[in-house]
Amino acid sequence: MDHRCGTRMPCDLRVLVMVHHAVFGPGVLLNVSISGALLQTPLVLAPLTQIELEVEGPGLGRSSIMASITRREDHQYGVAFHGTNNTAIDKMLRLAQSQAAAVHVTTPGEPSRQHH
């Protein structure tokens, strides 16, 4: 059972997933919270695998976050961050918030879109 702390925020953050020095690959965080994220990657990872996520983005610079796999579903993985007092996690949450805000912005004269 997942024990989440905080609300998951939808996002599209590109990451590098490192299992150990010889195994790494691309990934995308589909949502993020203070305690974890939903990771999509072509890598095959088992539950409890320790990973390092390298994140790079505007206002984020390049940051690494240690995490572990909590669950697995078709190339999507529940990830629990190690420790919650991490400035990289705070920066990721702010970046996810700005991505979400950009989705809801409409151009003048364009009707606002509603999700059903």
Short mmCIF file of N, CA, C and O in Angstrom, two decimals:
data_model
loop_
_atom_site.label_atom_id
_atom_site.label_comp_id
_atom_site.label_asym_id
_atom_site.label_seq_id
_atom_site.Cartn_x
_atom_site.Cartn_y
_atom_site.Cartn_z
N MET A 1 0.85 -1.18 0.00
CA MET A 1 0.00 0.00 0.00
C MET A 1 0.89 1.24 0.00
O MET A 1 1.87 1.32 0.71
N ASP A 2 0.55 2.21 -0.85
CA ASP A 2 1.29 3.47 -0.89
C ASP A 2 0.82 4.37 0.25
O ASP A 2 -0.36 4.48 0.51
N HIS A 3 1.75 4.97 0.94
CA HIS A 3 1.44 5.97 1.95
C HIS A 3 1.97 7.30 1.42
O HIS A 3 3.17 7.51 1.38
N ARG A 4 1.07 8.16 0.96
CA ARG A 4 1.48 9.40 0.35
C ARG A 4 1.36 10.55 1.32
O ARG A 4 0.45 10.63 2.10
N CYS A 5 2.33 11.43 1.21
CA CYS A 5 2.32 12.65 2.01
C CYS A 5 2.22 13.80 1.03
O CYS A 5 3.12 14.01 0.22
N GLY A 6 1.12 14.49 1.02
CA GLY A 6 0.94 15.59 0.08
C GLY A 6 0.15 15.15 -1.14
O GLY A 6 -0.01 13.97 -1.41
N THR A 7 -0.31 16.12 -1.87
CA THR A 7 -1.12 15.90 -3.06
C THR A 7 -0.22 15.73 -4.27
O THR A 7 0.73 16.48 -4.45
N ARG A 8 -0.53 14.75 -5.11
CA ARG A 8 0.22 14.57 -6.35
C ARG A 8 -0.21 15.63 -7.34
O ARG A 8 -1.38 15.88 -7.54
N MET A 9 0.78 16.27 -7.97
CA MET A 9 0.55 17.32 -8.94
C MET A 9 0.98 16.82 -10.32
O MET A 9 2.11 16.38 -10.48
N PRO A 10 0.08 16.87 -11.32
CA PRO A 10 0.47 16.42 -12.67
C PRO A 10 1.63 17.26 -13.19
O PRO A 10 1.71 18.45 -12.93
N CYS A 11 2.54 16.61 -13.93
CA CYS A 11 3.67 17.32 -14.50
C CYS A 11 4.23 16.53 -15.68
O CYS A 11 3.74 15.46 -16.01
N ASP A 12 5.24 17.08 -16.29
CA ASP A 12 5.94 16.45 -17.40
C ASP A 12 7.41 16.83 -17.25
O ASP A 12 7.92 17.69 -17.95
N LEU A 13 8.08 16.21 -16.27
CA LEU A 13 9.47 16.53 -15.97
C LEU A 13 10.38 15.41 -16.45
O LEU A 13 10.23 14.26 -16.04
N ARG A 14 11.30 15.74 -17.35
CA ARG A 14 12.26 14.76 -17.87
C ARG A 14 13.33 14.50 -16.82
O ARG A 14 13.83 15.44 -16.20
N VAL A 15 13.68 13.23 -16.65
CA VAL A 15 14.69 12.85 -15.68
C VAL A 15 15.62 11.80 -16.28
O VAL A 15 15.27 11.13 -17.26
N LEU A 16 16.78 11.66 -15.67
CA LEU A 16 17.67 10.54 -15.95
C LEU A 16 17.55 9.62 -14.75
O LEU A 16 17.69 10.05 -13.61
N VAL A 17 17.24 8.35 -15.01
CA VAL A 17 17.06 7.36 -13.95
C VAL A 17 18.34 6.53 -13.87
O VAL A 17 18.76 5.94 -14.86
N MET A 18 18.96 6.53 -12.69
CA MET A 18 20.19 5.76 -12.50
C MET A 18 19.96 4.70 -11.43
O MET A 18 19.52 5.02 -10.33
N VAL A 19 20.22 3.45 -11.79
CA VAL A 19 20.07 2.35 -10.84
C VAL A 19 21.41 2.13 -10.15
O VAL A 19 21.49 2.02 -8.95
N HIS A 20 22.45 2.05 -10.90
CA HIS A 20 23.83 2.11 -10.41
C HIS A 20 24.65 2.62 -11.58
O HIS A 20 24.11 2.91 -12.64
N HIS A 21 25.92 2.76 -11.42
CA HIS A 21 26.74 3.45 -12.42
C HIS A 21 26.61 2.89 -13.84
O HIS A 21 26.74 3.61 -14.80
N ALA A 22 26.33 1.59 -13.97
CA ALA A 22 26.28 0.99 -15.29
C ALA A 22 24.87 0.93 -15.89
O ALA A 22 24.72 0.66 -17.07
N VAL A 23 23.84 1.16 -15.10
CA VAL A 23 22.47 1.06 -15.59
C VAL A 23 21.77 2.41 -15.41
O VAL A 23 21.61 2.89 -14.30
N PHE A 24 21.39 3.02 -16.54
CA PHE A 24 20.66 4.28 -16.48
C PHE A 24 19.84 4.43 -17.75
O PHE A 24 20.07 3.73 -18.74
N GLY A 25 18.85 5.31 -17.70
CA GLY A 25 18.01 5.53 -18.86
C GLY A 25 17.11 6.72 -18.65
O GLY A 25 17.07 7.30 -17.56
N PRO A 26 16.36 7.07 -19.69
CA PRO A 26 15.48 8.24 -19.61
C PRO A 26 14.22 7.93 -18.82
O PRO A 26 13.82 6.78 -18.68
N GLY A 27 13.62 8.98 -18.32
CA GLY A 27 12.36 8.85 -17.62
C GLY A 27 11.60 10.16 -17.64
O GLY A 27 12.15 11.20 -17.98
N VAL A 28 10.32 10.07 -17.30
CA VAL A 28 9.46 11.24 -17.20
C VAL A 28 8.66 11.11 -15.91
O VAL A 28 8.08 10.06 -15.65
N LEU A 29 8.67 12.17 -15.11
CA LEU A 29 7.81 12.19 -13.93
C LEU A 29 6.45 12.70 -14.40
O LEU A 29 6.33 13.80 -14.94
N LEU A 30 5.40 11.87 -14.22
CA LEU A 30 4.06 12.22 -14.68
C LEU A 30 3.28 12.97 -13.61
O LEU A 30 2.35 13.69 -13.92
N ASN A 31 3.64 12.75 -12.35
CA ASN A 31 3.10 13.54 -11.25
C ASN A 31 4.10 13.51 -10.12
O ASN A 31 4.97 12.64 -10.07
N VAL A 32 3.99 14.48 -9.23
CA VAL A 32 4.97 14.61 -8.16
C VAL A 32 4.30 15.17 -6.90
O VAL A 32 3.34 15.93 -7.00
N SER A 33 4.79 14.73 -5.74
CA SER A 33 4.35 15.28 -4.46
C SER A 33 5.59 15.43 -3.59
O SER A 33 6.70 15.09 -4.01
N ILE A 34 5.40 15.90 -2.38
CA ILE A 34 6.53 16.09 -1.47
C ILE A 34 7.21 14.76 -1.13
O ILE A 34 8.39 14.71 -0.84
N SER A 35 6.46 13.64 -1.22
CA SER A 35 7.01 12.36 -0.80
C SER A 35 7.35 11.40 -1.93
O SER A 35 8.05 10.40 -1.71
N GLY A 36 6.88 11.68 -3.16
CA GLY A 36 7.14 10.73 -4.23
C GLY A 36 6.61 11.20 -5.56
O GLY A 36 6.20 12.35 -5.72
N ALA A 37 6.61 10.27 -6.52
CA ALA A 37 6.21 10.62 -7.88
C ALA A 37 5.77 9.37 -8.63
O ALA A 37 5.97 8.24 -8.17
N LEU A 38 5.20 9.61 -9.80
CA LEU A 38 4.90 8.53 -10.73
C LEU A 38 5.88 8.68 -11.88
O LEU A 38 5.92 9.71 -12.55
N LEU A 39 6.71 7.67 -12.06
CA LEU A 39 7.79 7.68 -13.04
C LEU A 39 7.44 6.78 -14.21
O LEU A 39 7.02 5.63 -14.01
N GLN A 40 7.64 7.26 -15.43
CA GLN A 40 7.49 6.45 -16.62
C GLN A 40 8.88 6.29 -17.23
O GLN A 40 9.58 7.29 -17.44
N THR A 41 9.30 5.05 -17.48
CA THR A 41 10.62 4.79 -18.04
C THR A 41 10.61 3.45 -18.76
O THR A 41 9.86 2.55 -18.38
N PRO A 42 11.42 3.31 -19.81
CA PRO A 42 11.52 2.01 -20.47
C PRO A 42 12.35 1.00 -19.67
O PRO A 42 12.35 -0.19 -19.98
N LEU A 43 13.05 1.45 -18.63
CA LEU A 43 13.82 0.55 -17.79
C LEU A 43 12.89 -0.42 -17.06
O LEU A 43 11.77 -0.07 -16.71
N VAL A 44 13.36 -1.63 -16.81
CA VAL A 44 12.60 -2.60 -16.03
C VAL A 44 13.17 -2.56 -14.60
O VAL A 44 14.33 -2.91 -14.38
N LEU A 45 12.34 -2.10 -13.67
CA LEU A 45 12.77 -1.91 -12.28
C LEU A 45 11.88 -2.73 -11.35
O LEU A 45 10.66 -2.75 -11.52
N ALA A 46 12.48 -3.37 -10.38
CA ALA A 46 11.72 -4.17 -9.42
C ALA A 46 11.37 -3.31 -8.20
O ALA A 46 12.10 -2.38 -7.86
N PRO A 47 10.25 -3.63 -7.55
CA PRO A 47 9.93 -2.93 -6.30
C PRO A 47 11.10 -3.02 -5.32
O PRO A 47 11.82 -4.01 -5.29
N LEU A 48 11.28 -1.96 -4.55
CA LEU A 48 12.34 -1.79 -3.56
C LEU A 48 13.70 -1.44 -4.16
O LEU A 48 14.67 -1.25 -3.43
N THR A 49 13.79 -1.35 -5.50
CA THR A 49 15.05 -0.94 -6.13
C THR A 49 15.37 0.49 -5.73
O THR A 49 14.51 1.37 -5.77
N GLN A 50 16.62 0.72 -5.34
CA GLN A 50 17.09 2.06 -4.99
C GLN A 50 17.53 2.75 -6.28
O GLN A 50 18.30 2.16 -7.06
N ILE A 51 17.04 3.96 -6.52
CA ILE A 51 17.39 4.68 -7.73
C ILE A 51 17.80 6.11 -7.39
O ILE A 51 17.54 6.60 -6.28
N GLU A 52 18.42 6.75 -8.35
CA GLU A 52 18.73 8.17 -8.25
C GLU A 52 18.11 8.83 -9.47
O GLU A 52 18.26 8.35 -10.59
N LEU A 53 17.34 9.89 -9.24
CA LEU A 53 16.73 10.65 -10.33
C LEU A 53 17.50 11.93 -10.50
O LEU A 53 17.66 12.70 -9.56
N GLU A 54 18.01 12.17 -11.69
CA GLU A 54 18.68 13.42 -11.99
C GLU A 54 17.70 14.27 -12.78
O GLU A 54 17.24 13.86 -13.84
N VAL A 55 17.38 15.43 -12.23
CA VAL A 55 16.39 16.32 -12.81
C VAL A 55 17.08 17.61 -13.23
O VAL A 55 17.93 18.12 -12.52
N GLU A 56 16.69 18.11 -14.41
CA GLU A 56 17.24 19.39 -14.86
C GLU A 56 16.09 20.18 -15.47
O GLU A 56 15.29 19.64 -16.22
N GLY A 57 16.00 21.46 -15.12
CA GLY A 57 14.93 22.27 -15.67
C GLY A 57 15.09 23.72 -15.29
O GLY A 57 15.96 24.07 -14.48
N PRO A 58 14.24 24.59 -15.87
CA PRO A 58 14.30 26.02 -15.56
C PRO A 58 14.11 26.26 -14.06
O PRO A 58 13.18 25.74 -13.47
N GLY A 59 14.99 27.02 -13.47
CA GLY A 59 14.90 27.32 -12.05
C GLY A 59 15.30 26.16 -11.16
O GLY A 59 15.28 26.24 -9.95
N LEU A 60 15.65 25.04 -11.75
CA LEU A 60 15.99 23.84 -11.01
C LEU A 60 17.47 23.55 -11.07
O LEU A 60 18.03 22.97 -10.15
N GLY A 61 18.10 23.98 -12.16
CA GLY A 61 19.49 23.59 -12.37
C GLY A 61 19.53 22.09 -12.57
O GLY A 61 18.60 21.50 -13.09
N ARG A 62 20.59 21.45 -12.13
CA ARG A 62 20.67 20.00 -12.18
C ARG A 62 20.70 19.49 -10.75
O ARG A 62 21.56 19.86 -9.97
N SER A 63 19.74 18.66 -10.40
CA SER A 63 19.62 18.16 -9.03
C SER A 63 19.42 16.65 -9.05
O SER A 63 18.84 16.10 -9.99
N SER A 64 19.89 16.01 -8.00
CA SER A 64 19.70 14.56 -7.85
C SER A 64 18.84 14.28 -6.64
O SER A 64 18.97 14.94 -5.61
N ILE A 65 17.97 13.30 -6.79
CA ILE A 65 17.08 12.89 -5.71
C ILE A 65 17.18 11.38 -5.57
O ILE A 65 16.99 10.65 -6.54
N MET A 66 17.46 10.92 -4.37
CA MET A 66 17.50 9.49 -4.09
C MET A 66 16.07 9.01 -3.82
O MET A 66 15.29 9.72 -3.19
N ALA A 67 15.75 7.83 -4.33
CA ALA A 67 14.39 7.32 -4.20
C ALA A 67 14.41 5.79 -4.26
O ALA A 67 15.44 5.18 -4.51
N SER A 68 13.25 5.20 -4.05
CA SER A 68 13.09 3.76 -4.22
C SER A 68 11.76 3.47 -4.88
O SER A 68 10.80 4.24 -4.77
N ILE A 69 11.72 2.35 -5.59
CA ILE A 69 10.51 1.93 -6.30
C ILE A 69 9.55 1.30 -5.29
O ILE A 69 9.93 0.40 -4.55
N THR A 70 8.29 1.78 -5.28
CA THR A 70 7.30 1.23 -4.36
C THR A 70 6.30 0.32 -5.06
O THR A 70 5.74 -0.58 -4.43
N ARG A 71 6.03 0.57 -6.34
CA ARG A 71 5.11 -0.29 -7.09
C ARG A 71 5.41 -0.18 -8.57
O ARG A 71 6.05 0.76 -9.01
N ARG A 72 4.92 -1.16 -9.33
CA ARG A 72 5.22 -1.23 -10.76
C ARG A 72 3.96 -1.56 -11.55
O ARG A 72 3.21 -2.44 -11.17
N GLU A 73 3.76 -0.82 -12.67
CA GLU A 73 2.65 -1.07 -13.59
C GLU A 73 3.09 -0.68 -14.99
O GLU A 73 3.31 0.50 -15.25
N ASP A 74 3.23 -1.61 -15.92
CA ASP A 74 3.52 -1.33 -17.34
C ASP A 74 4.40 -0.11 -17.59
O ASP A 74 3.94 0.91 -18.11
N HIS A 75 5.64 -0.18 -17.26
CA HIS A 75 6.63 0.89 -17.48
C HIS A 75 6.32 2.17 -16.70
O HIS A 75 6.83 3.24 -17.02
N GLN A 76 5.44 2.08 -15.72
CA GLN A 76 5.20 3.19 -14.80
C GLN A 76 5.46 2.68 -13.39
O GLN A 76 5.07 1.56 -13.05
N TYR A 77 6.11 3.52 -12.61
CA TYR A 77 6.55 3.10 -11.28
C TYR A 77 6.19 4.14 -10.24
O TYR A 77 6.39 5.34 -10.45
N GLY A 78 5.67 3.68 -9.12
CA GLY A 78 5.51 4.54 -7.97
C GLY A 78 6.88 4.69 -7.32
O GLY A 78 7.60 3.71 -7.16
N VAL A 79 7.25 5.92 -7.01
CA VAL A 79 8.57 6.21 -6.47
C VAL A 79 8.41 6.95 -5.15
O VAL A 79 7.64 7.90 -5.06
N ALA A 80 9.13 6.51 -4.12
CA ALA A 80 9.15 7.22 -2.83
C ALA A 80 10.51 7.90 -2.70
O ALA A 80 11.55 7.26 -2.84
N PHE A 81 10.47 9.22 -2.47
CA PHE A 81 11.71 9.96 -2.27
C PHE A 81 12.28 9.62 -0.90
O PHE A 81 11.54 9.39 0.05
N HIS A 82 13.59 9.62 -0.79
CA HIS A 82 14.26 9.41 0.50
C HIS A 82 14.40 10.77 1.17
O HIS A 82 15.08 11.65 0.66
N GLY A 83 13.73 10.94 2.31
CA GLY A 83 13.78 12.22 3.02
C GLY A 83 12.83 13.22 2.37
O GLY A 83 12.59 13.17 1.17
N THR A 84 12.27 14.10 3.17
CA THR A 84 11.33 15.08 2.63
C THR A 84 11.88 16.50 2.73
O THR A 84 11.24 17.43 2.27
N ASN A 85 13.05 16.67 3.31
CA ASN A 85 13.64 18.00 3.43
C ASN A 85 14.68 18.17 2.34
O ASN A 85 15.87 18.22 2.60
N ASN A 86 14.22 18.24 1.10
CA ASN A 86 15.13 18.30 -0.03
C ASN A 86 14.76 19.50 -0.91
O ASN A 86 13.64 19.57 -1.42
N THR A 87 15.69 20.41 -1.10
CA THR A 87 15.39 21.60 -1.91
C THR A 87 15.09 21.22 -3.35
O THR A 87 14.32 21.91 -4.01
N ALA A 88 15.65 20.13 -3.86
CA ALA A 88 15.36 19.70 -5.23
C ALA A 88 13.88 19.32 -5.37
O ALA A 88 13.26 19.62 -6.38
N ILE A 89 13.33 18.68 -4.34
CA ILE A 89 11.90 18.31 -4.37
C ILE A 89 11.05 19.58 -4.37
O ILE A 89 10.10 19.69 -5.14
N ASP A 90 11.40 20.55 -3.54
CA ASP A 90 10.67 21.82 -3.51
C ASP A 90 10.71 22.50 -4.87
O ASP A 90 9.69 23.00 -5.36
N LYS A 91 11.87 22.50 -5.51
CA LYS A 91 12.01 23.13 -6.83
C LYS A 91 11.18 22.37 -7.87
O LYS A 91 10.55 22.98 -8.73
N MET A 92 11.17 21.04 -7.79
CA MET A 92 10.35 20.24 -8.71
C MET A 92 8.88 20.56 -8.56
O MET A 92 8.15 20.67 -9.54
N LEU A 93 8.42 20.69 -7.31
CA LEU A 93 7.02 21.02 -7.06
C LEU A 93 6.67 22.39 -7.65
O LEU A 93 5.61 22.56 -8.26
N ARG A 94 7.56 23.36 -7.51
CA ARG A 94 7.31 24.69 -8.08
C ARG A 94 7.27 24.63 -9.61
O ARG A 94 6.44 25.26 -10.24
N LEU A 95 8.16 23.83 -10.21
CA LEU A 95 8.17 23.67 -11.66
C LEU A 95 6.89 22.99 -12.13
O LEU A 95 6.29 23.40 -13.12
N ALA A 96 6.42 21.97 -11.40
CA ALA A 96 5.17 21.29 -11.74
C ALA A 96 3.99 22.26 -11.63
O ALA A 96 3.09 22.26 -12.47
N GLN A 97 4.00 23.12 -10.60
CA GLN A 97 2.94 24.12 -10.45
C GLN A 97 2.94 25.09 -11.62
O GLN A 97 1.89 25.45 -12.14
N SER A 98 4.13 25.51 -12.06
CA SER A 98 4.18 26.45 -13.19
C SER A 98 3.74 25.77 -14.48
O SER A 98 3.10 26.39 -15.32
N GLN A 99 4.04 24.48 -14.65
CA GLN A 99 3.56 23.74 -15.82
C GLN A 99 2.04 23.66 -15.80
O GLN A 99 1.38 23.86 -16.81
N ALA A 100 1.47 23.37 -14.63
CA ALA A 100 0.01 23.27 -14.50
C ALA A 100 -0.64 24.61 -14.77
O ALA A 100 -1.68 24.68 -15.43
N ALA A 101 -0.04 25.68 -14.29
CA ALA A 101 -0.60 27.02 -14.51
C ALA A 101 -0.56 27.37 -15.99
O ALA A 101 -1.49 27.99 -16.52
N ALA A 102 0.50 26.97 -16.70
CA ALA A 102 0.63 27.27 -18.13
C ALA A 102 -0.45 26.55 -18.94
O ALA A 102 -0.93 27.07 -19.94
N VAL A 103 -0.87 25.38 -18.51
CA VAL A 103 -1.91 24.61 -19.20
C VAL A 103 -3.25 25.34 -19.11
O VAL A 103 -4.05 25.30 -20.03
N HIS A 104 -3.49 26.03 -18.00
CA HIS A 104 -4.78 26.69 -17.78
C HIS A 104 -4.85 28.11 -18.35
O HIS A 104 -5.88 28.74 -18.27
N VAL A 105 -3.76 28.59 -18.92
CA VAL A 105 -3.75 29.94 -19.49
C VAL A 105 -4.34 29.88 -20.88
O VAL A 105 -4.01 29.02 -21.67
N THR A 106 -5.23 30.80 -21.18
CA THR A 106 -5.81 30.87 -22.52
C THR A 106 -5.41 32.19 -23.15
O THR A 106 -5.12 33.17 -22.47
N THR A 107 -5.39 32.20 -24.47
CA THR A 107 -5.05 33.44 -25.17
C THR A 107 -6.28 34.32 -25.25
O THR A 107 -7.41 33.82 -25.23
N PRO A 108 -6.11 35.64 -25.36
CA PRO A 108 -7.28 36.54 -25.45
C PRO A 108 -8.18 36.15 -26.60
O PRO A 108 -7.70 35.86 -27.69
N GLY A 109 -9.48 36.12 -26.35
CA GLY A 109 -10.45 35.78 -27.39
C GLY A 109 -10.69 34.29 -27.53
O GLY A 109 -11.59 33.87 -28.23
N GLU A 110 -9.85 33.46 -26.92
CA GLU A 110 -10.02 32.01 -26.99
C GLU A 110 -10.86 31.56 -25.81
O GLU A 110 -10.58 31.94 -24.67
N PRO A 111 -11.90 30.77 -26.04
CA PRO A 111 -12.71 30.30 -24.90
C PRO A 111 -11.89 29.37 -24.03
O PRO A 111 -11.04 28.64 -24.52
N SER A 112 -12.12 29.43 -22.73
CA SER A 112 -11.38 28.55 -21.83
C SER A 112 -11.85 27.12 -22.03
O SER A 112 -13.01 26.87 -22.31
N ARG A 113 -10.90 26.19 -21.92
CA ARG A 113 -11.22 24.77 -22.10
C ARG A 113 -11.45 24.14 -20.76
O ARG A 113 -10.74 24.41 -19.81
N GLN A 114 -12.43 23.25 -20.72
CA GLN A 114 -12.69 22.53 -19.50
C GLN A 114 -12.43 21.06 -19.74
O GLN A 114 -12.76 20.54 -20.80
N HIS A 115 -11.82 20.41 -18.78
CA HIS A 115 -11.55 18.98 -18.87
C HIS A 115 -12.76 18.22 -18.37
O HIS A 115 -13.34 18.56 -17.36
N HIS A 116 -13.16 17.20 -19.10
CA HIS A 116 -14.31 16.38 -18.70
C HIS A 116 -13.86 15.03 -18.30
O HIS A 116 -13.00 14.43 -18.78
#
